[in-house]
Tab-separated table of C-alpha atoms in Angstrom:
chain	number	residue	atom	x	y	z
A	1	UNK	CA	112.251	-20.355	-72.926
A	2	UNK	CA	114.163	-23.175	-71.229
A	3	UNK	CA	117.779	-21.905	-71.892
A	4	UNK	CA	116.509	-18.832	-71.109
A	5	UNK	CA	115.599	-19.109	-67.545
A	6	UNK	CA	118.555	-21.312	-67.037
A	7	UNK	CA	120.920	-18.409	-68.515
A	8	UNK	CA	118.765	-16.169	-66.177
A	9	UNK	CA	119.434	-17.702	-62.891
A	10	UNK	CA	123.221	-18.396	-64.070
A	11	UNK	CA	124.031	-14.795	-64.596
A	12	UNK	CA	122.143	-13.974	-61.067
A	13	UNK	CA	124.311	-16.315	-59.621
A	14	UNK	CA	127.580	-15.125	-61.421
A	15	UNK	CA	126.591	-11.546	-59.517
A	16	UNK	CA	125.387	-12.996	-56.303
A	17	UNK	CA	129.059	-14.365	-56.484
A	18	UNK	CA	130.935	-11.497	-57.536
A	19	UNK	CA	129.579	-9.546	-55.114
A	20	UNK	CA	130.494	-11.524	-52.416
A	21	UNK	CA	133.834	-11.634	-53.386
A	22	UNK	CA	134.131	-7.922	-53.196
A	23	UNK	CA	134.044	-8.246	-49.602
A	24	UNK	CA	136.783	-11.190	-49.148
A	25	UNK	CA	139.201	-8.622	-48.240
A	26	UNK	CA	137.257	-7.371	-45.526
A	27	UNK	CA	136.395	-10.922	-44.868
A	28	UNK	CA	140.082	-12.002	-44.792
A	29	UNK	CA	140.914	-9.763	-41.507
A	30	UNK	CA	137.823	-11.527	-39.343
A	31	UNK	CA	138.431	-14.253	-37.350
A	32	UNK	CA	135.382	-16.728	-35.745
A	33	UNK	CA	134.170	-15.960	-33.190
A	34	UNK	CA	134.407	-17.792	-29.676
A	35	UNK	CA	131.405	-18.621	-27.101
A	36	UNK	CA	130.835	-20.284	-23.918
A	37	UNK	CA	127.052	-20.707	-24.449
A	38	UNK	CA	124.809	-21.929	-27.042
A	39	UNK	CA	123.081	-18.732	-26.742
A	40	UNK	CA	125.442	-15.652	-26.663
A	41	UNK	CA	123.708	-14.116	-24.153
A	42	UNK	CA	123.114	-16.493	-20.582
A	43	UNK	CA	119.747	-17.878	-20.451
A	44	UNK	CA	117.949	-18.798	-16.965
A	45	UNK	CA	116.016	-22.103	-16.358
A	46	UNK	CA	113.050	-20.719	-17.746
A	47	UNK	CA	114.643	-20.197	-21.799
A	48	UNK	CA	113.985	-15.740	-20.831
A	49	UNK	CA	117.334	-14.019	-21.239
A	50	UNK	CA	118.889	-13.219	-17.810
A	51	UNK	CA	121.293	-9.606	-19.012
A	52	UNK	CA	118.429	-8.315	-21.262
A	53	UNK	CA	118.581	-4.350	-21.750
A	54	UNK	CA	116.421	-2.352	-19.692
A	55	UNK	CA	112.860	-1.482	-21.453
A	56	UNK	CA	113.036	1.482	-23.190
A	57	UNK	CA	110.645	4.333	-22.138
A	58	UNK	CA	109.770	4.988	-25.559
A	59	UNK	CA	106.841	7.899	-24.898
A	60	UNK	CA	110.394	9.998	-23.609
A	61	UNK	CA	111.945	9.739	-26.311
A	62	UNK	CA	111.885	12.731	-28.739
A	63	UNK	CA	111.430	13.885	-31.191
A	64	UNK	CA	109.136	11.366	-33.177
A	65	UNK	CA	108.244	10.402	-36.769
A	66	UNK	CA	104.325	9.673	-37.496
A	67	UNK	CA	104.915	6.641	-40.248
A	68	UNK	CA	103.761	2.700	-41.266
A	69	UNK	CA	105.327	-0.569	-40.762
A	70	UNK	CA	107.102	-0.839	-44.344
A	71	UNK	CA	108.610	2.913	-43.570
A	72	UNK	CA	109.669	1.721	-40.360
A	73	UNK	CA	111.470	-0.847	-41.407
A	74	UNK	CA	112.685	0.526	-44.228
A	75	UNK	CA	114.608	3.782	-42.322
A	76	UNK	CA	115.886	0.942	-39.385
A	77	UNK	CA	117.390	-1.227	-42.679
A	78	UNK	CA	119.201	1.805	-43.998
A	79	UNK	CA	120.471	2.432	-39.954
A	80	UNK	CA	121.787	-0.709	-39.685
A	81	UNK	CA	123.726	-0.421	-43.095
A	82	UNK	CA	125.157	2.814	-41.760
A	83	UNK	CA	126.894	1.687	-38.383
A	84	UNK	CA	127.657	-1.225	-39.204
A	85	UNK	CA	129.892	-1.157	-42.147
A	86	UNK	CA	129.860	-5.535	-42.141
A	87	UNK	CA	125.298	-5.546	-43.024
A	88	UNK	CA	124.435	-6.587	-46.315
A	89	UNK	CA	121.132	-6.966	-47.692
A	90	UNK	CA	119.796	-9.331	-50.000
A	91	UNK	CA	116.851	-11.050	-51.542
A	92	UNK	CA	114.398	-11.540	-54.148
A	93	UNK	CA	113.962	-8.273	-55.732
A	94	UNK	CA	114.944	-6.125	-52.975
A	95	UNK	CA	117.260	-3.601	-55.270
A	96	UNK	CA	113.951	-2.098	-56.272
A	97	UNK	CA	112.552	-2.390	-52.480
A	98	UNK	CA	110.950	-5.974	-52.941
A	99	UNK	CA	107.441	-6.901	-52.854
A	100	UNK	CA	106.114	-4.462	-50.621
A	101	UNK	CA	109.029	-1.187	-51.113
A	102	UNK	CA	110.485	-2.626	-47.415
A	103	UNK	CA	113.783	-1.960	-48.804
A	104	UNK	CA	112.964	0.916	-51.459
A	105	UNK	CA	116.192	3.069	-51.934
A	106	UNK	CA	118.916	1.419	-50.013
A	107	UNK	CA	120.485	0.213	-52.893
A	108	UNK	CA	120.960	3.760	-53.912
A	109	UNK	CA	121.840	4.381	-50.928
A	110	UNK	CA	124.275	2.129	-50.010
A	111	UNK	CA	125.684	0.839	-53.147
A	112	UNK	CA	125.067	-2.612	-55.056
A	113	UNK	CA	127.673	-4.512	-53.249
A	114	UNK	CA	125.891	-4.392	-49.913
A	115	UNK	CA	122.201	-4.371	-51.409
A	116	UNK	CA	121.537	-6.454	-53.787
A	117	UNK	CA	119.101	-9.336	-55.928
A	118	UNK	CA	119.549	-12.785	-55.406
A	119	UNK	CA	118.032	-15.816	-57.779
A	120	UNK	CA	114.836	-17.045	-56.441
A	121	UNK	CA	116.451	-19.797	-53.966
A	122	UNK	CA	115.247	-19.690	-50.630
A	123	UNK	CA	117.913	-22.546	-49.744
A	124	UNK	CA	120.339	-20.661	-51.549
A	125	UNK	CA	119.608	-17.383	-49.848
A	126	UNK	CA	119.500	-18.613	-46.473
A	127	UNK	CA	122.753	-20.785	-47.016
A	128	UNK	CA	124.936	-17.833	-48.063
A	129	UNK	CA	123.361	-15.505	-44.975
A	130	UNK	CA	124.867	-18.819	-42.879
A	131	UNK	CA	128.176	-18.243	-43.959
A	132	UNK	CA	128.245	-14.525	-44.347
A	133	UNK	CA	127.463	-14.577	-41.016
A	134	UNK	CA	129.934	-17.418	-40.024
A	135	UNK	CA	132.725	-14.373	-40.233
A	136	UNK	CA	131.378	-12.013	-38.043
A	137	UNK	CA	129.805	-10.050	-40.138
A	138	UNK	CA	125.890	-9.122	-40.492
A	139	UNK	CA	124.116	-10.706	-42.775
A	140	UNK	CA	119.975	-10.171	-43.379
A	141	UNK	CA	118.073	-11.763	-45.853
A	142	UNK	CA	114.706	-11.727	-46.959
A	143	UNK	CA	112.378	-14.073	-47.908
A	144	UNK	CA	109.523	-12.704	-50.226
A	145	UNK	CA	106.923	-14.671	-47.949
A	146	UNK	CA	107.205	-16.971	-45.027
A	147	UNK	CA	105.078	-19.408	-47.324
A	148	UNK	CA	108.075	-20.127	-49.044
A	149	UNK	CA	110.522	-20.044	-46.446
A	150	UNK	CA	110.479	-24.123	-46.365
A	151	UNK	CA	113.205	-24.971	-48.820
A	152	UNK	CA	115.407	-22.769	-46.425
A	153	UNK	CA	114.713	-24.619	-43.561
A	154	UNK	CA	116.817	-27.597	-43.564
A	155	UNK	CA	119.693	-24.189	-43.527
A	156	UNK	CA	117.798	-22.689	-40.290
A	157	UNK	CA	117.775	-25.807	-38.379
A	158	UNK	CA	120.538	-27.958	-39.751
A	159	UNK	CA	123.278	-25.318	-40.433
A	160	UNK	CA	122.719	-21.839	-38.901
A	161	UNK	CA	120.592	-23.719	-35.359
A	162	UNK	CA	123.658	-25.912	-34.625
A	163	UNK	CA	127.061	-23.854	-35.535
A	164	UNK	CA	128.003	-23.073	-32.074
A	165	UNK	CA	126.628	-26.422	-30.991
A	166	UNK	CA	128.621	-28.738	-33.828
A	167	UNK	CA	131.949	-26.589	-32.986
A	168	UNK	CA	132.225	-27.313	-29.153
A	169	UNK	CA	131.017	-23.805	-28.521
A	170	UNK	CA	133.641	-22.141	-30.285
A	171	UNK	CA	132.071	-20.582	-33.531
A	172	UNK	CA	128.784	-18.818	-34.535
A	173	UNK	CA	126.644	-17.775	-37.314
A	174	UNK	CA	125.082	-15.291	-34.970
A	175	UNK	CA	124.977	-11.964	-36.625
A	176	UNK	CA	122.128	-13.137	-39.221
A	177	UNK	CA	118.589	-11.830	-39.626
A	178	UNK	CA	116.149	-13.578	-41.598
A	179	UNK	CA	113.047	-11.110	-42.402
A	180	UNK	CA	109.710	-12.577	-44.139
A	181	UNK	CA	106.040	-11.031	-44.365
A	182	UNK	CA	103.864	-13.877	-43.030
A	183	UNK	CA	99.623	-14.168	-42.216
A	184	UNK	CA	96.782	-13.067	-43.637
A	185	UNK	CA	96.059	-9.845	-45.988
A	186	UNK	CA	92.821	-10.346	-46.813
A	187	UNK	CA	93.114	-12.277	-50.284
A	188	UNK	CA	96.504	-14.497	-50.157
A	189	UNK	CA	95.205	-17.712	-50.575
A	190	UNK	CA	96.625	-20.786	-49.926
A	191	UNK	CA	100.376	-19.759	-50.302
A	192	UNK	CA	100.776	-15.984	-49.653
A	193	UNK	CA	98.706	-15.773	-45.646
A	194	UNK	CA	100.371	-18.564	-43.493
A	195	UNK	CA	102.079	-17.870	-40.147
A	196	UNK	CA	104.431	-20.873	-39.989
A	197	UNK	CA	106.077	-18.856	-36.782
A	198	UNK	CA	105.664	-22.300	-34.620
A	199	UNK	CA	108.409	-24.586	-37.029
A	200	UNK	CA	110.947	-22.364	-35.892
A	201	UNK	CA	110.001	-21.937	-32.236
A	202	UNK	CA	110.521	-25.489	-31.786
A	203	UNK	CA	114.506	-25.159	-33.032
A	204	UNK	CA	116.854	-24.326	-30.342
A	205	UNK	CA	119.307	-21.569	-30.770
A	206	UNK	CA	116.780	-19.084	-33.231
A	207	UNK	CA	115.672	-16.386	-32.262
A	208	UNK	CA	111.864	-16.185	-33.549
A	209	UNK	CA	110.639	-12.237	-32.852
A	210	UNK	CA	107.240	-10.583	-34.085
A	211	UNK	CA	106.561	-7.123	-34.102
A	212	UNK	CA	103.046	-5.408	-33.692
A	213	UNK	CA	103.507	-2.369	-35.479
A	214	UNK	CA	106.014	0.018	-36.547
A	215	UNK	CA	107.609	1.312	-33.076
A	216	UNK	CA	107.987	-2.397	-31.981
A	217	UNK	CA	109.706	-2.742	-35.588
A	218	UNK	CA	112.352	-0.654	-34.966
A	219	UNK	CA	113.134	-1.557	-31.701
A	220	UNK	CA	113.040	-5.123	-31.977
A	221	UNK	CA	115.156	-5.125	-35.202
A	222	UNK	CA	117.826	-3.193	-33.581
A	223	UNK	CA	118.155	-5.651	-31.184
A	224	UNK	CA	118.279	-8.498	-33.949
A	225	UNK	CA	121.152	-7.035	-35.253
A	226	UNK	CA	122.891	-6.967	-32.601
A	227	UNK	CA	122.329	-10.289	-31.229
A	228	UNK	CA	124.785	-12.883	-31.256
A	229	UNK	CA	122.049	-15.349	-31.855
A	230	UNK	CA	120.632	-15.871	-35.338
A	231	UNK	CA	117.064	-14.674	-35.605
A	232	UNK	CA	114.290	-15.098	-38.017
A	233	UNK	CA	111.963	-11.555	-37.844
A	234	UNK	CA	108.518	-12.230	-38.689
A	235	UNK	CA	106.544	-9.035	-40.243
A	236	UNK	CA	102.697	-9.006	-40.132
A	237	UNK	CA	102.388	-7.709	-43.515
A	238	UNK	CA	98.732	-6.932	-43.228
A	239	UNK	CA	99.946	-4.163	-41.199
A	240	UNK	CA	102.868	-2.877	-43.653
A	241	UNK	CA	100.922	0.039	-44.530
A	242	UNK	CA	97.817	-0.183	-42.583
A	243	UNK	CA	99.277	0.478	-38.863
A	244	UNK	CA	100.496	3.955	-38.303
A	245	UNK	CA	102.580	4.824	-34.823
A	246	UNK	CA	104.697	7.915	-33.933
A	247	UNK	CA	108.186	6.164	-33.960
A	248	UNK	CA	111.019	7.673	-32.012
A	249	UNK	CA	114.174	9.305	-34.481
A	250	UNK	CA	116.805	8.045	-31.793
A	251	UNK	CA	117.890	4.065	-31.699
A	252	UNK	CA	116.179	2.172	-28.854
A	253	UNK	CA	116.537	-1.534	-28.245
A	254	UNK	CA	114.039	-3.296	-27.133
A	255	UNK	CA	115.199	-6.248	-25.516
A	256	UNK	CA	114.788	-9.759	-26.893
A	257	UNK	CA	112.723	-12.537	-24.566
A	258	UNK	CA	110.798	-9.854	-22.712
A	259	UNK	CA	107.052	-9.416	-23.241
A	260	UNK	CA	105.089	-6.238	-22.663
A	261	UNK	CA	101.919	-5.773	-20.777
A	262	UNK	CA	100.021	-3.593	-23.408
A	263	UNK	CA	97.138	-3.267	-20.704
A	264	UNK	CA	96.618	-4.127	-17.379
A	265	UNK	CA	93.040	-5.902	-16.038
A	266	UNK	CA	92.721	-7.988	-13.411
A	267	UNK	CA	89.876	-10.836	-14.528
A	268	UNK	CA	91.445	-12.610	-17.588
A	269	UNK	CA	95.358	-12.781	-18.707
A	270	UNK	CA	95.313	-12.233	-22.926
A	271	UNK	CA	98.382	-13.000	-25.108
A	272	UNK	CA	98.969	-12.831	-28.413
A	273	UNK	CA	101.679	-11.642	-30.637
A	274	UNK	CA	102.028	-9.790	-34.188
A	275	UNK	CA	99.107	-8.785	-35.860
A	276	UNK	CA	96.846	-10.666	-33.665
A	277	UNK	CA	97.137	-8.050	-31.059
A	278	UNK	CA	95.037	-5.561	-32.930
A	279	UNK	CA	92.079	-8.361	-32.743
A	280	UNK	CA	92.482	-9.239	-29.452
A	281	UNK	CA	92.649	-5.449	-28.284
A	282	UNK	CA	89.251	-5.050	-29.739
A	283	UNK	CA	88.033	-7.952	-28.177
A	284	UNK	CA	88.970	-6.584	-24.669
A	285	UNK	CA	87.415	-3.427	-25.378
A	286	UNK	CA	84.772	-5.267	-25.944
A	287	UNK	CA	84.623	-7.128	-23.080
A	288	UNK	CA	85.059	-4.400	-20.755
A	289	UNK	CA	82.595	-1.937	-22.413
A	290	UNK	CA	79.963	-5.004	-22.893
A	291	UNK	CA	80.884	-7.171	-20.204
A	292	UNK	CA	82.699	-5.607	-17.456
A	293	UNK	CA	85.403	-8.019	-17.375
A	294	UNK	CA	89.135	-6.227	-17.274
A	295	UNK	CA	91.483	-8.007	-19.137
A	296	UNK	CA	95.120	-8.148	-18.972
A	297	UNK	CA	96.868	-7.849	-22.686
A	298	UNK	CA	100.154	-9.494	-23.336
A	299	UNK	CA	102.076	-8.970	-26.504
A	300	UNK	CA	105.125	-11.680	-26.124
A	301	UNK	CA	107.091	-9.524	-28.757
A	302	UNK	CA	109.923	-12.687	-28.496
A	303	UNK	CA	108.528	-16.098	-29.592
A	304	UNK	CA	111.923	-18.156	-28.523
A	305	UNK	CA	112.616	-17.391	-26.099
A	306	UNK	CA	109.308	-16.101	-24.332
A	307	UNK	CA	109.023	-14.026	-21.842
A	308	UNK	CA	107.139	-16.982	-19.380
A	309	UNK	CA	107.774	-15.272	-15.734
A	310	UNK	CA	105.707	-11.888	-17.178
A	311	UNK	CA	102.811	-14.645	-18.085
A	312	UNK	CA	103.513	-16.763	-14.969
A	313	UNK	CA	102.933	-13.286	-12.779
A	314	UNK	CA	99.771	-11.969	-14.544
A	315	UNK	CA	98.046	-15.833	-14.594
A	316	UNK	CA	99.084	-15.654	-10.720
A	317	UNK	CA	96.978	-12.682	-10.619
A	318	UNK	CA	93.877	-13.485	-13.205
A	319	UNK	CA	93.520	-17.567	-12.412
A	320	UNK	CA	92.578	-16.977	-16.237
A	321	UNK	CA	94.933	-17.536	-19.429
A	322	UNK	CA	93.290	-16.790	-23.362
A	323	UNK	CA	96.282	-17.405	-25.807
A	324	UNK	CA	95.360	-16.636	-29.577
A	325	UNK	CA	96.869	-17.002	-33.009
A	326	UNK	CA	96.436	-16.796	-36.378
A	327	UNK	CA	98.608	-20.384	-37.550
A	328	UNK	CA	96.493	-23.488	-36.925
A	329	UNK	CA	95.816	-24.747	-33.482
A	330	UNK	CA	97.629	-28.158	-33.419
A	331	UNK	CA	101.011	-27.594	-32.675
A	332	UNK	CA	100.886	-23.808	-32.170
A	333	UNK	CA	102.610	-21.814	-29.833
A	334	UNK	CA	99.552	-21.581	-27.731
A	335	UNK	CA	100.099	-24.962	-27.124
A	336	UNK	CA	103.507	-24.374	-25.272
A	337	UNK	CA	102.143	-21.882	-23.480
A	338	UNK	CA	99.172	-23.626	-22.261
A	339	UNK	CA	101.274	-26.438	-20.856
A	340	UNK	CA	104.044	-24.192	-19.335
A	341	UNK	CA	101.536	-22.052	-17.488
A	342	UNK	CA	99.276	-25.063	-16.555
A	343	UNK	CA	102.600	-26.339	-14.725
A	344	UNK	CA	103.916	-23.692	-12.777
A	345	UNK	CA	100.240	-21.906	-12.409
A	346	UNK	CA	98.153	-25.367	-11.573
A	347	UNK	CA	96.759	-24.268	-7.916
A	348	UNK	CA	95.993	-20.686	-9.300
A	349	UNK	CA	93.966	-21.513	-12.047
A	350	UNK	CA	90.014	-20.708	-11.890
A	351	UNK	CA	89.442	-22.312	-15.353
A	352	UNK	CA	90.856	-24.239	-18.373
A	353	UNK	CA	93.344	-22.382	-20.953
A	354	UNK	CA	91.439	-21.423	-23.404
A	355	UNK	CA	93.058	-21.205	-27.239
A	356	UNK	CA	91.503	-19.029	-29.886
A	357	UNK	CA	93.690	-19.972	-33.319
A	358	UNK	CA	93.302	-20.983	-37.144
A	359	UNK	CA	91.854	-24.210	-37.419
A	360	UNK	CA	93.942	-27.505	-38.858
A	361	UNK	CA	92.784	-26.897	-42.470
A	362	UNK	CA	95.173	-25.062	-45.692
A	363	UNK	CA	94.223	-21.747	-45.285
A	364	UNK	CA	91.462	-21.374	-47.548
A	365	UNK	CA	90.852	-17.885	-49.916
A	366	UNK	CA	87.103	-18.290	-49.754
A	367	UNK	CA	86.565	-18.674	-46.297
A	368	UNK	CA	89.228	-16.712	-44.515
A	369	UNK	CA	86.867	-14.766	-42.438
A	370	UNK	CA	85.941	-17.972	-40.745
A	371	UNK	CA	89.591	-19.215	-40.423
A	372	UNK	CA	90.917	-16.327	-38.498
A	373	UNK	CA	90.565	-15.819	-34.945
A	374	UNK	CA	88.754	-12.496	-34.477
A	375	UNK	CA	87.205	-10.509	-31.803
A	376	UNK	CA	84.542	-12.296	-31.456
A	377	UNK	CA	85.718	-15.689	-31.244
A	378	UNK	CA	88.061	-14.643	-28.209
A	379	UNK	CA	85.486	-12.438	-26.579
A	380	UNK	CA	83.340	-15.470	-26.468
A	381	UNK	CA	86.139	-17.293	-25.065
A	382	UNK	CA	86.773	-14.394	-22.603
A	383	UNK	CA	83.203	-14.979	-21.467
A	384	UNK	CA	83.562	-18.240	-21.201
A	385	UNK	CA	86.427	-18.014	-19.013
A	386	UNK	CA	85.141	-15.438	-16.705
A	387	UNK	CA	81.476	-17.816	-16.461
A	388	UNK	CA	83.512	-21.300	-15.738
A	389	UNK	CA	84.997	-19.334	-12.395
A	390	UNK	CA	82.179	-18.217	-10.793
């Protein structure tokens, strides 16, 4: 059984391999690119992106597509492999479509060369995205779930983070995408429902981006692959095939480090980001329909950078600030935010930040419905806001 598996992952090597070598030709013709920044586009004091593309207005654009997350994504993989003749895609069993069919058909589609298995090695697959994308060309990979994205991450922060930086500013391993299903699904366990999103905020030079559902998906992976930053893409796989959206048929981009106000209110400010938003809009509706307090609802979309001047302007407004997420509270990004908003929104505050997360404990199987944050933990916390200001 031994020599088995070890003749296993030596012929899926031997492939991975040849397959790369099909493109050295292509390869040979690139030449590194140079940059003046650490991140390709110019950043402002504040980390948000100052040449961002406008917002698309995506209730304009027709005609539109009713469909789920993991068809979203799937139909914005195979439009990246068509204009841009560089992408590959590879993975743990993504020739079939993967775990959850995210990639279903594009090897058909688009031949074995560019779509293709890799051995399960997470280091491995993340190291040859690094130098794929070291020559210019795209490279996305997938890992099977952000629970297992750790042996990769001495590549994120040590190789792919620091390229530009290590080179004086004169290479990149921008054009990379790493996509991984992360938080809960309602039976994962220990090791398939954790949102590890906050490692890889704190590494400067990723990209960390969430999507809500499957018109954000598009958008926002668009934009990934055409950054010139590498970017991990987080995908709330509880909503793969659970969320449903009319999605546009035309590209749109939406831009990187920008936020969206989902909903305006004028009592409490409410951010969140992936899945979390569909909790935390119930728990406004409830609070207006119960309560009468109007809340603002923030989805940052972009994790690094964030989108802190949209915050800023509606704390400026509310003197309130409810950040919640699924990963455990220690450490989160709710922490960052707190502190950010606390400094530049001190005199406008009517109350303390209040955080609604997963508590410091491996997320347990039998007791996830007490772990997670839901709507009626932040609706408390929403009352509790609103009370502490009169």
């Amino acid at each position: 059984q031994k020599n088995k598996r070890t003749n296993m992952m030596s012929t899926s090597i031997s492939i991975c391999t040849r397959r790369l070598h099909l493109h050295k030709r292509y390869l040979s013709s690139l030449t590194l690119k140079k940059h003046n920044e650490y991140y390709e586009t110019p950043q402002n004091a504040k980390g948000a992106f100052e040449s961002a593309p406008a917002e698309p207005n995506i209730d304009a654009l027709l005609p539109k597509t009713n469909m789920n997350l993991v068809s979203s994504i799937n139909q914005t993989l195979a439009r990246i492999l068509e204009t841009d003749s560089s992408a590959i895609i590879f993975g743990q069993d993504i020739s079939f479509g993967g775990v959850f069919r995210c990639t279903i058909n594009l090897q058909n589609r688009y031949g074995k060369d560019r779509v293709f298995n890799t051995p399960l090695n997470e280091n491995g697959i993340v190291g040859m995205a690094v130098g794929y994308a070291s020559t210019g060309s795209l490279a996305i990979a997938e890992i099977q779930f952000a629970d297992y994205v750790f042996p990769a991450f001495d590549q994120i922060k040590n190789e792919a983070s620091m390229f530009r930086y290590r080179s004086g500013n004169q290479w990149n391993c921008g054009k990379m995408i790493v996509r991984m299903p992360y938080g809960a699904v309602g039976h994962g366990g220990h090791y398939h429902s954790q949102s590890p999103e906050a490692f890889f905020t704190h590494i400067p030079g990723i990209i960390v981006m969430i999507p809500r559902g499957p018109v954000q998906a598009k958008g926002m992976l668009l934009s990934a692959s055409t950054s010139n930053d590498p970017v991990i893409f987080f995908e709330p796989k509880a909503l793969y095939r659970s969320k449903l959206d009319d999605v546009p048929d035309e590209d749109y981009f939406i831009p990187i480090g920008k936020a969206e106000i989902m909903k305006e209110g004028k009592d409490v400010t409410v951010v969140g980001w992936g899945r979390q938003l569909q909790v935390l809009e119930k728990a406004c509706e409830l609070a207006w329909k119960n309560h009468g307090i109007s809340c603002e609802l923030i989805d940052l979309r972009t994790l690094a950078p964030w989108d802190v001047d949209t915050v800023e302007a509606s704390v400026r407004k509310t003197g309130k600030l409810l950040v919640s997420h699924e990963s455990p509270v220690t450490g989160g990004v709710g922490g960052e935010i707190a502190c950010a908003i606390q400094e530049r929104c001190f005199l406008s505050l009517e109350a303390p930040i209040a955080r609604v997360c997963g508590l410091d404990i491996p997320f347990p199987l039998a007791k996830e419905k007490e772990y997670l944050p839901d709507e009626w933990k932040n609706l408390e916390a929403i009352k509790k806001l609103v009370e502490y200001s009169k």
